[in-house]
Short mmCIF file of C-alpha atoms and ligand atoms in Angstrom, two decimals:
data_model
loop_
_atom_site.label_atom_id
_atom_site.label_comp_id
_atom_site.label_asym_id
_atom_site.label_seq_id
_atom_site.Cartn_x
_atom_site.Cartn_y
_atom_site.Cartn_z
CA UNK A 12 -9.88 3.76 13.66
CA UNK A 13 -7.84 0.72 14.48
CA UNK A 14 -8.79 -2.93 14.52
CA UNK A 15 -8.52 -2.62 18.25
CA UNK A 16 -11.10 0.10 18.60
CA UNK A 17 -13.40 -1.84 16.26
CA UNK A 18 -12.98 -4.70 18.70
CA UNK A 19 -14.11 -2.43 21.50
CA UNK A 20 -17.10 -1.27 19.48
CA UNK A 21 -17.92 -4.93 18.85
CA UNK A 22 -18.02 -5.67 22.55
CA UNK A 23 -20.58 -2.95 23.06
CA UNK A 24 -22.54 -3.99 20.01
CA UNK A 25 -22.76 -7.51 21.31
CA UNK A 26 -24.27 -6.22 24.53
CA UNK A 27 -26.75 -4.13 22.61
CA UNK A 28 -28.00 -6.61 20.05
CA UNK A 29 -27.55 -9.90 21.85
CA UNK A 30 -25.13 -12.73 21.36
CA UNK A 31 -27.07 -14.57 18.68
CA UNK A 32 -27.45 -11.56 16.46
CA UNK A 33 -23.90 -10.58 17.06
CA UNK A 34 -22.39 -13.85 16.01
CA UNK A 35 -24.70 -14.19 13.05
CA UNK A 36 -24.35 -10.70 11.64
CA UNK A 37 -21.53 -8.66 13.10
CA UNK A 38 -18.86 -11.30 13.46
CA UNK A 39 -18.69 -11.98 9.72
CA UNK A 40 -17.86 -8.31 9.06
CA UNK A 41 -14.22 -7.43 8.50
CA UNK A 42 -13.37 -3.89 9.32
CA UNK A 43 -11.31 -2.29 6.53
CA UNK A 44 -11.02 1.42 6.93
CA UNK A 45 -12.62 4.56 8.17
CA UNK A 46 -12.01 7.84 6.40
CA UNK A 47 -14.01 10.79 5.17
CA UNK A 48 -16.84 9.68 7.39
CA UNK A 49 -17.22 6.32 5.68
CA UNK A 50 -16.59 3.11 7.58
CA UNK A 51 -15.82 0.27 5.22
CA UNK A 52 -16.30 -3.41 5.86
CA UNK A 53 -16.04 -6.53 3.80
CA UNK A 54 -18.77 -9.09 4.07
CA UNK A 55 -18.99 -12.71 2.93
CA UNK A 56 -22.13 -12.14 0.82
CA UNK A 57 -24.22 -9.22 -0.30
CA UNK A 58 -27.09 -10.74 1.60
CA UNK A 59 -25.22 -10.29 4.86
CA UNK A 60 -24.24 -6.75 3.86
CA UNK A 61 -27.82 -5.83 3.11
CA UNK A 62 -29.15 -7.28 6.29
CA UNK A 63 -26.58 -5.68 8.45
CA UNK A 64 -27.03 -2.31 6.86
CA UNK A 65 -30.77 -2.52 7.09
CA UNK A 66 -31.15 -3.96 10.53
CA UNK A 67 -28.04 -2.97 12.41
CA UNK A 68 -26.74 -0.01 10.41
CA UNK A 69 -27.99 2.61 12.85
CA UNK A 70 -26.76 0.64 15.81
CA UNK A 71 -23.27 0.32 14.34
CA UNK A 72 -23.15 4.00 13.46
CA UNK A 73 -24.26 4.92 16.97
CA UNK A 74 -21.61 2.78 18.61
CA UNK A 75 -18.86 4.04 16.34
CA UNK A 76 -19.87 7.59 17.16
CA UNK A 77 -20.00 6.82 20.85
CA UNK A 78 -16.48 5.43 20.57
CA UNK A 79 -15.38 8.83 19.27
CA UNK A 80 -15.25 8.29 15.52
CA UNK A 81 -16.50 10.74 12.95
CA UNK A 82 -18.64 8.49 10.81
CA UNK A 83 -21.67 9.17 8.71
CA UNK A 84 -22.06 6.17 6.54
CA UNK A 85 -21.26 2.48 6.37
CA UNK A 86 -20.19 0.67 3.29
CA UNK A 87 -20.22 -3.08 2.90
CA UNK A 88 -18.29 -4.68 0.17
CA UNK A 89 -18.40 -8.29 -0.82
CA UNK A 90 -14.90 -9.61 -1.23
CA UNK A 91 -13.95 -8.54 -4.79
CA UNK A 92 -17.42 -7.31 -5.75
CA UNK A 93 -19.32 -4.05 -6.02
CA UNK A 94 -20.02 -2.25 -2.74
CA UNK A 95 -23.41 -2.47 -1.10
CA UNK A 96 -24.39 0.97 0.09
CA UNK A 97 -26.04 1.39 3.42
CA UNK A 98 -29.06 2.81 1.65
CA UNK A 99 -29.46 -0.10 -0.74
CA UNK A 100 -31.94 -1.56 1.64
CA UNK A 101 -33.97 -4.46 0.33
CA UNK A 102 -32.41 -7.87 0.42
CA UNK A 103 -32.61 -9.32 -3.04
CA UNK A 104 -33.86 -12.56 -1.59
CA UNK A 105 -37.27 -11.24 -0.70
CA UNK A 106 -38.40 -10.13 -4.11
CA UNK A 107 -39.46 -12.54 -6.76
CA UNK A 108 -41.40 -15.73 -6.45
CA UNK A 109 -41.70 -18.79 -8.60
CA UNK A 110 -45.06 -20.24 -9.56
CA UNK A 111 -46.26 -23.09 -7.42
CA UNK A 112 -45.46 -26.41 -9.03
CA UNK A 113 -48.53 -28.11 -10.36
CA UNK A 114 -47.92 -31.53 -8.94
CA UNK A 115 -46.15 -33.18 -6.08
CA UNK A 116 -42.97 -34.88 -7.14
CA UNK A 117 -41.11 -36.71 -4.44
CA UNK A 118 -37.79 -36.80 -6.23
CA UNK A 119 -35.92 -40.04 -6.69
CA UNK A 120 -37.94 -42.86 -5.27
CA UNK A 121 -35.12 -44.17 -3.11
CA UNK A 122 -34.57 -40.92 -1.24
CA UNK A 123 -35.38 -41.07 2.44
CA UNK A 124 -37.54 -37.96 2.61
CA UNK A 125 -41.14 -37.28 3.50
CA UNK A 126 -43.59 -35.90 0.93
CA UNK A 127 -43.83 -32.17 0.44
CA UNK A 128 -47.16 -30.48 1.04
CA UNK A 129 -48.28 -28.76 -2.14
CA UNK A 130 -49.95 -25.95 -0.21
CA UNK A 131 -46.76 -24.84 1.48
CA UNK A 132 -45.14 -22.56 -1.06
CA UNK A 133 -43.56 -19.13 -0.86
CA UNK A 134 -46.59 -17.79 -2.68
CA UNK A 135 -48.86 -18.87 0.11
CA UNK A 136 -46.58 -17.60 2.85
CA UNK A 137 -47.55 -14.21 4.18
CA UNK A 138 -44.58 -12.10 5.22
CA UNK A 139 -44.80 -9.74 8.15
CA UNK A 140 -42.46 -8.27 10.68
CA UNK A 141 -42.36 -11.38 12.89
CA UNK A 142 -41.19 -13.70 10.13
CA UNK A 143 -39.45 -11.34 7.76
CA UNK A 144 -35.93 -12.47 8.46
CA UNK A 145 -36.78 -16.16 8.44
CA UNK A 146 -38.53 -15.69 5.14
CA UNK A 147 -35.62 -13.81 3.58
CA UNK A 148 -33.17 -16.45 4.74
CA UNK A 149 -35.36 -19.24 3.42
CA UNK A 150 -35.61 -17.45 0.09
CA UNK A 151 -31.91 -17.08 -0.05
CA UNK A 152 -31.34 -20.78 0.53
CA UNK A 153 -34.04 -21.63 -2.00
CA UNK A 154 -32.11 -19.81 -4.69
CA UNK A 155 -29.62 -22.62 -4.60
CA UNK A 156 -26.14 -21.70 -5.72
CA UNK A 157 -23.26 -21.22 -3.33
CA UNK A 158 -23.89 -22.26 0.22
CA UNK A 159 -23.44 -19.12 2.28
CA UNK A 160 -24.63 -20.22 5.67
CA UNK A 161 -24.73 -23.73 6.92
CA UNK A 162 -26.92 -24.79 8.48
CA UNK A 163 -29.88 -22.48 8.23
CA UNK A 164 -31.49 -22.92 11.62
CA UNK A 165 -35.12 -21.81 11.91
CA UNK A 166 -36.74 -21.77 15.28
CA UNK A 167 -39.94 -20.58 16.87
CA UNK A 168 -43.11 -21.71 18.64
CA UNK A 169 -45.74 -24.07 17.31
CA UNK A 170 -47.63 -23.11 14.18
CA UNK A 171 -45.51 -20.13 13.20
CA UNK A 172 -44.56 -21.44 9.78
CA UNK A 173 -41.31 -23.38 10.16
CA UNK A 174 -42.55 -26.42 8.32
CA UNK A 175 -44.24 -24.24 5.75
CA UNK A 176 -40.98 -22.45 4.98
CA UNK A 177 -39.02 -25.68 4.70
CA UNK A 178 -41.50 -27.12 2.26
CA UNK A 179 -41.44 -23.88 0.32
CA UNK A 180 -37.67 -24.19 0.03
CA UNK A 181 -38.05 -27.75 -1.20
CA UNK A 182 -40.58 -26.72 -3.85
CA UNK A 183 -38.53 -23.86 -5.04
CA UNK A 184 -35.37 -25.92 -5.30
CA UNK A 185 -37.12 -28.69 -7.15
CA UNK A 186 -38.40 -26.12 -9.55
CA UNK A 187 -35.13 -24.29 -10.04
CA UNK A 188 -32.69 -27.13 -9.77
CA UNK A 189 -34.47 -30.42 -10.39
CA UNK A 190 -31.15 -32.21 -10.50
CA UNK A 191 -30.52 -31.59 -6.81
CA UNK A 192 -31.40 -34.32 -4.39
CA UNK A 193 -33.50 -32.49 -1.86
CA UNK A 194 -34.58 -34.38 1.20
CA UNK A 195 -37.03 -33.16 3.79
CA UNK A 196 -37.92 -35.16 6.85
CA UNK A 197 -38.74 -34.75 10.50
CA UNK A 198 -36.18 -35.58 13.14
CA UNK A 199 -38.53 -38.30 14.24
CA UNK A 200 -38.44 -39.87 10.81
CA UNK A 201 -34.70 -39.57 10.82
CA UNK A 202 -34.61 -41.52 14.03
CA UNK A 203 -37.04 -44.07 12.71
CA UNK A 204 -34.87 -44.62 9.64
CA UNK A 205 -31.83 -44.94 11.80
CA UNK A 206 -33.40 -47.50 14.12
CA UNK A 207 -34.64 -49.42 11.14
CA UNK A 208 -31.18 -49.49 9.64
CA UNK A 209 -29.77 -50.74 12.92
CA UNK A 210 -32.37 -53.47 13.09
CA UNK A 211 -31.78 -54.52 9.53
CA UNK A 212 -28.03 -54.24 9.97
CA UNK A 213 -27.79 -51.84 7.10
CA UNK A 214 -25.93 -48.90 8.57
CA UNK A 215 -23.81 -48.65 5.47
CA UNK A 216 -26.89 -48.21 3.34
CA UNK A 217 -28.24 -45.64 5.75
CA UNK A 218 -25.04 -43.64 5.75
CA UNK A 219 -24.70 -43.76 2.00
CA UNK A 220 -28.28 -42.65 1.53
CA UNK A 221 -28.00 -39.62 3.76
CA UNK A 222 -24.57 -38.64 2.60
CA UNK A 223 -25.68 -38.60 -1.02
CA UNK A 224 -28.23 -35.83 -0.70
CA UNK A 225 -27.57 -32.26 -1.85
CA UNK A 226 -29.93 -30.47 0.46
CA UNK A 227 -31.02 -31.97 3.75
CA UNK A 228 -33.85 -30.54 5.81
CA UNK A 229 -34.60 -31.89 9.24
CA UNK A 230 -37.73 -30.57 10.91
CA UNK A 231 -38.27 -30.38 14.69
CA UNK A 232 -34.76 -31.37 15.61
CA UNK A 233 -35.52 -30.92 19.33
CA UNK A 234 -37.06 -34.35 19.04
CA UNK A 235 -33.69 -36.09 19.05
CA UNK A 236 -32.52 -34.38 22.23
CA UNK A 237 -31.71 -37.00 24.81
CA UNK A 238 -31.68 -39.79 22.24
CA UNK A 239 -28.00 -40.43 22.28
CA UNK A 240 -27.25 -42.75 19.42
CA UNK A 241 -29.62 -40.91 17.08
CA UNK A 242 -27.92 -37.66 17.98
CA UNK A 243 -24.60 -39.23 17.32
CA UNK A 244 -25.61 -40.41 13.89
CA UNK A 245 -27.22 -37.09 13.13
CA UNK A 246 -24.00 -35.36 14.07
CA UNK A 247 -21.98 -37.53 11.69
CA UNK A 248 -24.44 -37.07 8.85
CA UNK A 249 -24.46 -33.36 9.50
CA UNK A 250 -20.67 -33.10 9.45
CA UNK A 251 -20.31 -35.23 6.37
CA UNK A 252 -22.73 -33.01 4.46
CA UNK A 253 -21.22 -29.77 5.70
CA UNK A 254 -17.80 -31.03 4.66
CA UNK A 255 -19.14 -31.58 1.17
CA UNK A 256 -20.60 -28.11 1.24
CA UNK A 257 -24.16 -29.36 1.03
CA UNK A 258 -26.92 -27.18 2.35
CA UNK A 259 -28.58 -28.19 5.60
CA UNK A 260 -31.74 -26.64 6.97
CA UNK A 261 -32.90 -27.39 10.46
CA UNK A 262 -35.92 -26.35 12.45
CA UNK A 263 -36.65 -26.54 16.15
CA UNK A 264 -39.03 -25.09 18.66
CA UNK A 265 -36.25 -23.14 20.37
CA UNK A 266 -32.75 -21.79 19.82
CA UNK A 267 -29.93 -24.35 19.59
CA UNK A 268 -28.47 -23.28 22.92
CA UNK A 269 -31.80 -23.76 24.65
CA UNK A 270 -32.48 -27.32 23.59
CA UNK A 271 -32.04 -29.42 26.68
CA UNK A 272 -30.17 -32.71 26.44
CA UNK A 273 -28.68 -31.86 23.11
CA UNK A 274 -24.97 -32.55 22.98
CA UNK A 275 -22.76 -29.52 23.24
CA UNK A 276 -20.87 -30.31 20.05
CA UNK A 277 -24.17 -30.46 18.15
CA UNK A 278 -25.35 -27.20 19.66
CA UNK A 279 -22.22 -25.45 18.66
CA UNK A 280 -22.32 -26.83 15.13
CA UNK A 281 -25.91 -25.73 14.78
CA UNK A 282 -24.94 -22.26 15.89
CA UNK A 283 -22.27 -22.02 13.23
CA UNK A 284 -24.69 -21.20 10.48
CA UNK A 285 -27.49 -18.69 10.35
CA UNK A 286 -29.84 -18.87 13.31
CA UNK A 287 -33.14 -17.07 12.79
CA UNK A 288 -36.31 -17.11 14.78
CA UNK A 289 -39.92 -16.75 13.84
CA UNK A 290 -41.53 -14.43 16.34
CA UNK A 291 -45.09 -14.90 17.50
CA UNK A 292 -47.50 -13.47 14.96
CA UNK A 293 -48.72 -9.94 15.36
CA UNK A 294 -52.15 -8.63 14.47
CA UNK A 295 -51.17 -7.45 10.98
CA UNK A 296 -49.63 -10.76 10.04
CA UNK A 297 -52.65 -12.68 11.26
CA UNK A 298 -54.96 -10.42 9.32
CA UNK A 299 -52.79 -10.85 6.23
CA UNK A 300 -52.94 -14.61 6.53
CA UNK A 301 -56.70 -14.56 6.94
CA UNK A 302 -57.09 -12.33 3.90
CA UNK A 303 -54.95 -14.63 1.81
CA UNK A 304 -56.96 -17.67 2.90
CA UNK A 305 -60.21 -15.95 2.06
CA UNK A 306 -58.87 -15.02 -1.34
CA UNK A 307 -57.82 -18.61 -2.00
CA UNK A 308 -61.17 -19.90 -0.86
CA UNK A 309 -63.00 -17.40 -3.06
CA UNK A 310 -61.33 -18.77 -6.15
CA UNK A 311 -63.29 -21.93 -5.52
CA UNK A 312 -66.42 -20.42 -4.05
CA UNK A 313 -66.86 -16.97 -5.54
CA UNK A 314 -70.09 -16.22 -3.69
CA UNK A 315 -68.54 -16.32 -0.26
CA UNK A 316 -69.57 -13.20 1.64
CA UNK A 317 -67.85 -12.08 4.78
CA UNK A 318 -69.12 -9.10 6.70
CA UNK A 319 -66.80 -6.25 7.46
CA UNK A 320 -64.85 -6.66 10.62
CA UNK A 321 -65.04 -10.44 10.88
CA UNK A 322 -61.46 -11.05 9.83
CA UNK A 323 -60.26 -8.25 12.05
CA UNK A 324 -62.14 -9.76 14.93
CA UNK A 325 -60.55 -13.15 14.36
CA UNK A 326 -57.07 -11.71 13.94
CA UNK A 327 -57.53 -9.88 17.17
CA UNK A 328 -59.01 -12.68 19.21
CA UNK A 329 -57.17 -15.76 18.02
CA UNK A 330 -53.54 -15.16 18.61
CA UNK A 331 -52.32 -18.55 19.71
CA UNK A 332 -50.94 -19.81 16.44
CA UNK A 333 -51.62 -19.80 12.75
CA UNK A 334 -52.85 -23.35 12.71
CA UNK A 335 -55.70 -22.51 15.08
CA UNK A 336 -56.47 -19.43 13.04
CA UNK A 337 -56.72 -21.48 9.86
CA UNK A 338 -58.87 -24.06 11.61
CA UNK A 339 -61.28 -21.38 12.72
CA UNK A 340 -61.59 -20.00 9.23
CA UNK A 341 -62.13 -23.42 7.70
CA UNK A 342 -64.87 -24.15 10.15
CA UNK A 343 -66.46 -20.81 9.42
CA UNK A 344 -66.44 -21.50 5.67
CA UNK A 345 -67.95 -24.92 6.16
CA UNK A 346 -70.63 -23.58 8.43
CA UNK A 347 -71.51 -20.69 6.18
CA UNK A 348 -71.84 -22.91 3.15
CA UNK A 349 -74.03 -25.32 5.11
CA UNK A 350 -76.47 -22.70 6.24
CA UNK A 351 -76.02 -20.69 3.06
CA UNK A 352 -75.52 -17.42 4.86
CA UNK A 353 -73.20 -14.51 4.87
CA UNK A 354 -70.50 -14.79 7.49
CA UNK A 355 -71.31 -12.17 10.08
CA UNK A 356 -69.69 -11.35 13.36
CA UNK A 357 -72.56 -13.06 15.18
CA UNK A 358 -72.19 -16.19 13.14
CA UNK A 359 -68.47 -16.21 13.78
CA UNK A 360 -68.91 -15.77 17.52
CA UNK A 361 -71.48 -18.55 17.62
CA UNK A 362 -69.74 -21.03 15.49
CA UNK A 363 -66.30 -20.46 16.99
CA UNK A 364 -67.35 -20.11 20.61
CA UNK A 365 -65.10 -22.93 21.81
CA UNK A 366 -62.03 -21.73 19.94
CA UNK A 367 -62.57 -18.19 21.12
CA UNK A 368 -62.97 -19.35 24.67
CA UNK A 369 -59.86 -21.46 24.50
CA UNK A 370 -57.75 -18.67 23.15
CA UNK A 371 -59.19 -16.17 25.56
CA UNK A 372 -56.11 -15.27 27.45
CA UNK A 373 -56.23 -16.22 31.02
CA UNK A 374 -53.31 -13.97 31.75
CA UNK A 375 -54.19 -11.17 34.14
CA UNK A 376 -52.70 -7.74 34.41
CA UNK A 377 -51.57 -8.55 37.95
CA UNK A 378 -49.63 -11.55 36.72
CA UNK A 379 -48.00 -9.46 34.05
CA UNK A 380 -47.01 -6.82 36.56
CA UNK A 381 -45.59 -9.45 38.86
CA UNK A 382 -43.58 -11.24 36.16
CA UNK A 383 -42.20 -8.05 34.70
CA UNK A 384 -41.16 -6.65 38.05
CA UNK A 385 -39.49 -9.94 38.97
CA UNK A 386 -37.69 -9.94 35.67
CA UNK A 387 -36.33 -6.44 36.18
CA UNK A 388 -35.75 -6.83 39.87
CA UNK A 389 -38.00 -4.00 40.85
CA UNK A 390 -40.70 -3.71 43.46
CA UNK A 391 -44.20 -4.68 42.43
CA UNK A 392 -45.50 -1.51 44.05
CA UNK A 393 -43.44 0.55 41.62
CA UNK A 394 -45.56 -0.80 38.78
CA UNK A 395 -48.48 1.20 40.07
CA UNK A 396 -46.51 3.89 41.87
CA UNK A 397 -45.55 7.36 40.69
CA UNK A 398 -41.79 6.90 40.07
CA UNK A 399 -40.72 8.05 36.63
CA UNK A 400 -37.10 7.06 36.49
CA UNK A 401 -36.35 5.15 33.34
CA UNK A 402 -35.30 1.97 35.17
CA UNK A 403 -38.85 1.82 36.48
CA UNK A 404 -40.80 3.56 33.77
CA UNK A 405 -39.49 1.32 31.00
CA UNK A 406 -40.48 -1.99 32.63
CA UNK A 407 -43.80 -0.40 33.50
CA UNK A 408 -44.31 0.46 29.85
CA UNK A 409 -43.43 -3.08 28.91
CA UNK A 410 -45.98 -4.40 31.36
CA UNK A 411 -48.59 -2.09 29.85
CA UNK A 412 -47.67 -3.27 26.40
CA UNK A 413 -47.96 -6.91 27.44
CA UNK A 414 -51.28 -6.19 29.11
CA UNK A 415 -52.58 -4.78 25.87
CA UNK A 416 -51.27 -7.73 23.93
CA UNK A 417 -52.12 -10.58 26.23
CA UNK A 418 -55.39 -9.56 27.82
CA UNK A 419 -58.61 -8.28 26.36
CA UNK A 420 -58.61 -5.26 28.67
CA UNK A 421 -59.19 -1.85 27.16
CA UNK A 422 -56.65 0.96 27.37
CA UNK A 423 -58.56 2.86 30.09
CA UNK A 424 -58.89 -0.33 32.12
CA UNK A 425 -55.18 -1.03 31.81
CA UNK A 426 -54.45 2.56 32.81
CA UNK A 427 -56.59 2.16 35.92
CA UNK A 428 -54.74 -0.97 36.98
CA UNK A 429 -51.43 0.83 36.66
CA UNK A 430 -52.12 3.21 39.48
CA UNK A 431 -54.94 5.11 37.83
CA UNK A 432 -53.03 6.32 34.81
CA UNK A 433 -54.71 7.83 31.80
CA UNK A 434 -55.44 5.73 28.72
CA UNK A 435 -53.22 8.01 26.62
CA UNK A 436 -50.29 7.03 28.85
CA UNK A 437 -50.97 3.39 28.06
CA UNK A 438 -51.32 4.18 24.38
CA UNK A 439 -48.01 5.99 24.44
CA UNK A 440 -46.36 3.07 26.26
CA UNK A 441 -47.65 0.59 23.70
CA UNK A 442 -46.36 2.70 20.85
CA UNK A 443 -43.01 3.29 22.45
CA UNK A 444 -42.41 -0.38 23.19
CA UNK A 445 -43.48 -1.32 19.70
CA UNK A 446 -40.85 1.05 18.33
CA UNK A 447 -38.18 -0.13 20.72
CA UNK A 448 -38.94 -3.76 20.05
CA UNK A 449 -37.81 -3.46 16.47
CA UNK A 450 -34.56 -1.63 17.20
CA UNK A 451 -33.52 -2.87 20.61
CA UNK A 452 -32.84 -6.56 20.66
CA UNK A 453 -32.56 -6.78 24.39
CA UNK A 454 -36.07 -5.47 24.73
CA UNK A 455 -37.33 -7.75 21.99
CA UNK A 456 -35.76 -10.74 23.73
CA UNK A 457 -37.09 -9.75 27.14
CA UNK A 458 -40.59 -9.35 25.75
CA UNK A 459 -40.40 -12.67 24.05
CA UNK A 460 -39.25 -14.37 27.21
CA UNK A 461 -41.89 -12.69 29.34
CA UNK A 462 -44.60 -13.53 26.90
CA UNK A 463 -43.62 -17.16 26.85
CA UNK A 464 -43.44 -17.30 30.60
CA UNK A 465 -46.86 -15.70 30.88
CA UNK A 466 -48.51 -17.88 28.30
CA UNK A 467 -47.02 -21.10 29.57
P1 LIG B 30 -44.65 -24.93 12.52
O1 LIG B 30 -43.93 -25.92 11.68
O2 LIG B 30 -43.82 -23.72 12.84
O3 LIG B 30 -45.27 -25.52 13.74
P2 LIG B 30 -46.37 -24.76 10.22
O4 LIG B 30 -45.39 -24.42 9.20
O5 LIG B 30 -46.86 -26.16 10.26
O6 LIG B 30 -45.85 -24.34 11.68
O7 LIG B 30 -47.62 -23.76 10.08
C1 LIG B 30 -48.90 -24.05 10.62
C2 LIG B 30 -49.95 -23.62 9.64
O8 LIG B 30 -49.97 -22.22 9.56
C3 LIG B 30 -49.70 -24.14 8.24
O9 LIG B 30 -50.91 -24.49 7.64
C4 LIG B 30 -49.08 -22.96 7.53
O10 LIG B 30 -49.39 -22.95 6.17
C5 LIG B 30 -49.72 -21.79 8.23
N1 LIG B 30 -48.85 -20.61 8.28
C6 LIG B 30 -47.94 -20.33 9.23
N2 LIG B 30 -47.33 -19.16 8.97
C7 LIG B 30 -47.87 -18.70 7.83
C8 LIG B 30 -47.68 -17.53 7.02
N3 LIG B 30 -46.78 -16.60 7.38
N4 LIG B 30 -48.42 -17.37 5.91
C9 LIG B 30 -49.33 -18.31 5.57
N5 LIG B 30 -49.58 -19.42 6.27
C10 LIG B 30 -48.87 -19.62 7.39
MG1 LIG B 31 -43.64 -27.92 12.02
#
């Protein structure tokens, strides 16, 4: 295979996995050789090699094969280091964890950061499919050492754990490398500092302060969109730190390219590093978080009793965001300890009636069908009609999947609304889309977009 045919494969890969994924993961690969069925690439870090092999290995193999190459295996080699085999799956970053620090230290007193919440550690962060990549990337950054991607850009909806992960990085770094000057603050605080410096005519002090940090984390950066001089200053700070090879970690509620009124040059700098998103939680992750919270609570109150099925019920019914989920549980604990009773399903339904009502999805199956058919440019009637061609069947399956996820309708009910189909058809659709979601980025992106549009 030539460089040129690798280029061709790349074009197809980009279409398959989306531009963001492509530039983050595939672009850094350098094609070296292909012989005896082994395609060899060099990668900047073993982390990248592991991720690519784990998440995009099959896709790359498939595209190479489609391009006419006899290839069975991929090998990623870090420049002048041992090769990472395609089967060496787990990224090293996701394995060990440091004990939570006992007290809150805010670093040097003159640093401009905000305090770090002692509850937000890696230990208390539950990892599931929706946040796996963000977690691994955060871990990697928290190891300190050479800066491999700059900035790390975390994005996702409200309450999905962005702030938690940033604080966890801060804790871990303080623990591992106390000599580093780690600063965490919100974009709003950054602006406040900046305005203050302007008012006090101390821009030099401001610049010196921010340029002297080793790791800078700015939370909710979408806040500075449209605020021109703050953006400008942020851009300069950002560049100065990147030039010194200092780690920067940024969070926002959406991808860099989607932040309105953010200067192009900032967008493109933000995209230069590693951009990862936290997907909306799924049932398993929510249940995991609830279980962890209960465990933590039990350490203090060992006689807490929760009836079977209560946590499952909550994980199922409260899917807005983790913050609401935590709030519900806290209220439940408080209530149970007040009345001195076991937490039963009835108690939960009573005591959380308002939260449950609020997170009762108002989305209807009809709306879902309409949005999905608009999105795929197909006729609404085909949603409920008999056609089985893939261009129609696939969106229909996605609509069924979304109906299952976003409404409280049962499988048979959903089947009925899709032209009287059987509940096993719906079940199959849900399973199929779930599988596709994790391997086909286009589908994952479409689902995400549709879900946001529907929940807005
Ligand atoms: P964001 O900054 O994305 O809006 P936060 O980081 O503030 O969200 O998270 C909201 C709440 O949910 C916090 O209390 C946080 O600890 C909790 N949380 C979010 N994701 C997780 C997770 N994966 N495991 C444990 N707690 C989580
Ligand atoms: Mg936050």
